[in-house]
């Protein structure tokens, strides 16, 4: 820390209890009381440097008082500052530092220590040291600004606060690699390696690299009002938004330990409160800090991490921050919801009005912000399973990522018995249909909700199941749904129908592959090597195809049995209900047994075609071998 030495005389001050005495050999003729401390001094050194002391001593002398008692309880900096002022008046050696310069400058102004009362008076000396030393150093500017808290009104009048903030803002907004600060204060060189030249000779050292966050920790020691002003000045000077957001995040994590889970208890216990409170901050003070952090953060996507924003939102709910603050945080999260995790969304409900375990309302508002922004920016690109975009593929769009995230969230909140159907339904329906390439995740969430809410009526179950598209269920999900007793009967029938369609489509695809193999691998007798390689490859593919068709035939047979059993059950239930099965058959427009039988016949035909092709290839291979021997 830089310093400036004043005076040349030896220290002649001694302290005895709550009193200071000047041991110059002359009896004291004036007593100056500052707070609880009294200074036994002499008139001439004081009135020759201070206009205030001259006036007060003159008034005492006119009254005929031999020993003057002067009270200066309002002097800036208190007794410690006046002690240094008294030493300056006596010409005793003292040092001006960044830690005492603000007190001395304010006290000198208060005491009117101008050039009129002596050349090189304290005001002039303090200004020289402040401008030429302190404000040119990053660390000294920080220390001086911190001491302004104790004499804030006087420091504001003398523009000391403004000058320190301007100095810090300029340095933070400038590339530190262009100048020696602040790296020089921590050692500008590091070894080994490098090629830094000094007078043409390599020193073996290299400049220490500086990252953009080098100033975050230093400014986090400032109180909230001064920190706000510093951030505002930096913003007006065009500092990068990401640097500004990083500094605010660092400041918030320092005073809200819950936002930084890696922080240890010992570290958090040694932190100084930002609002200058001596004891633990109250809820009102924490709420004020949280709302100011929200105001300082740039309202841009990606400036703050999603996990950090969720931490702020949870803290805002606990502290019952203003609705505006919580709405801003929800909007910030909504702008980058595709970067969130399921753990982030599971926010406990701190409201006394709602009985649900998790805050579903807040998540729904966050989702609405995301959908509005996604549609406005054109980021919502419709896709489906037919387009080849499935969950987990690298080509996922933000909307499909959010859809998968919300399906997982719905599955987590579904077991809550206090979660009403309209709220669950609204959250699930908010995701557009094109955002879900598959509806397996939605089906899982609905199934969990139906299991946790067995008292739902048949119409309510049907209303909930209308959210999913049976055509977008995988074969595994269809198999589970076909045996799910919690689903309405109509939904089960739909699932069986579309599962059969998927199987028939798969079988037809196998036939198409078989036909392509017949025409795309001609065996030319002139190329023996090609014949043998093609024959071996065709045999392998036919074997794989045969196994696949056998599995499909078995599955179709199982589905036929299940459908037959279901039909018998429905006929039993339909007795006395005027032909329930015929009505359902007309409504869905299909005959399941006949379709399944046709699918089974197709699989048998496919098997015979595969076997005939295998015999054909064996014959051609044998013929080629005989020709080779000849």
Coordinates of N, CA and C in Angstrom, one line a residue, residues 36 74 94 138 184 259 273 275-276 389 436 473 532 553 575 581 591:
X36 N -15.0 10.7 23.2 CA -14.6 10.4 24.6 C -13.2 10.7 24.9
X74 N -18.1 16.6 16.3 CA -18.6 16.3 15.0 C -17.5 16.3 13.9
X94 N 4.2 11.7 10.2 CA 3.0 10.9 10.0 C 3.0 10.4 8.5
X138 N -5.5 0.6 -8.3 CA -6.8 -0.1 -8.1 C -7.1 -0.4 -6.6
X184 N 0.2 -5.7 -11.5 CA 1.5 -5.3 -10.9 C 1.4 -5.4 -9.4
X259 N -26.9 -19.8 -2.6 CA -26.7 -19.9 -4.0 C -25.4 -20.6 -4.5
X273 N -21.1 -8.4 6.0 CA -22.5 -8.1 5.5 C -22.4 -6.9 4.5
X275 N -24.7 -4.6 3.7 CA -25.5 -3.5 4.0 C -25.0 -2.8 5.3
X276 N -23.8 -3.1 5.7 CA -23.1 -2.4 6.9 C -23.9 -2.7 8.1
X389 N -36.7 -37.1 -36.0 CA -36.2 -36.5 -34.8 C -36.8 -37.2 -33.6
X436 N -43.4 -32.8 -29.1 CA -43.2 -34.1 -28.6 C -43.1 -35.1 -29.8
X473 N -47.0 -43.3 -29.6 CA -46.5 -44.1 -28.5 C -45.6 -45.2 -29.2
X532 N -19.9 -65.6 -54.5 CA -19.8 -66.2 -53.2 C -20.1 -65.1 -52.1
X553 N -44.8 -62.6 -36.0 CA -45.9 -63.6 -36.1 C -46.4 -64.0 -34.7
X575 N -74.2 -56.9 -22.0 CA -75.5 -57.5 -22.0 C -76.5 -56.5 -21.3
X581 N -70.7 -53.4 -28.0 CA -69.5 -53.7 -28.9 C -69.8 -53.3 -30.3
X591 N -62.4 -53.7 -37.7 CA -62.6 -55.0 -37.1 C -61.3 -55.6 -36.8

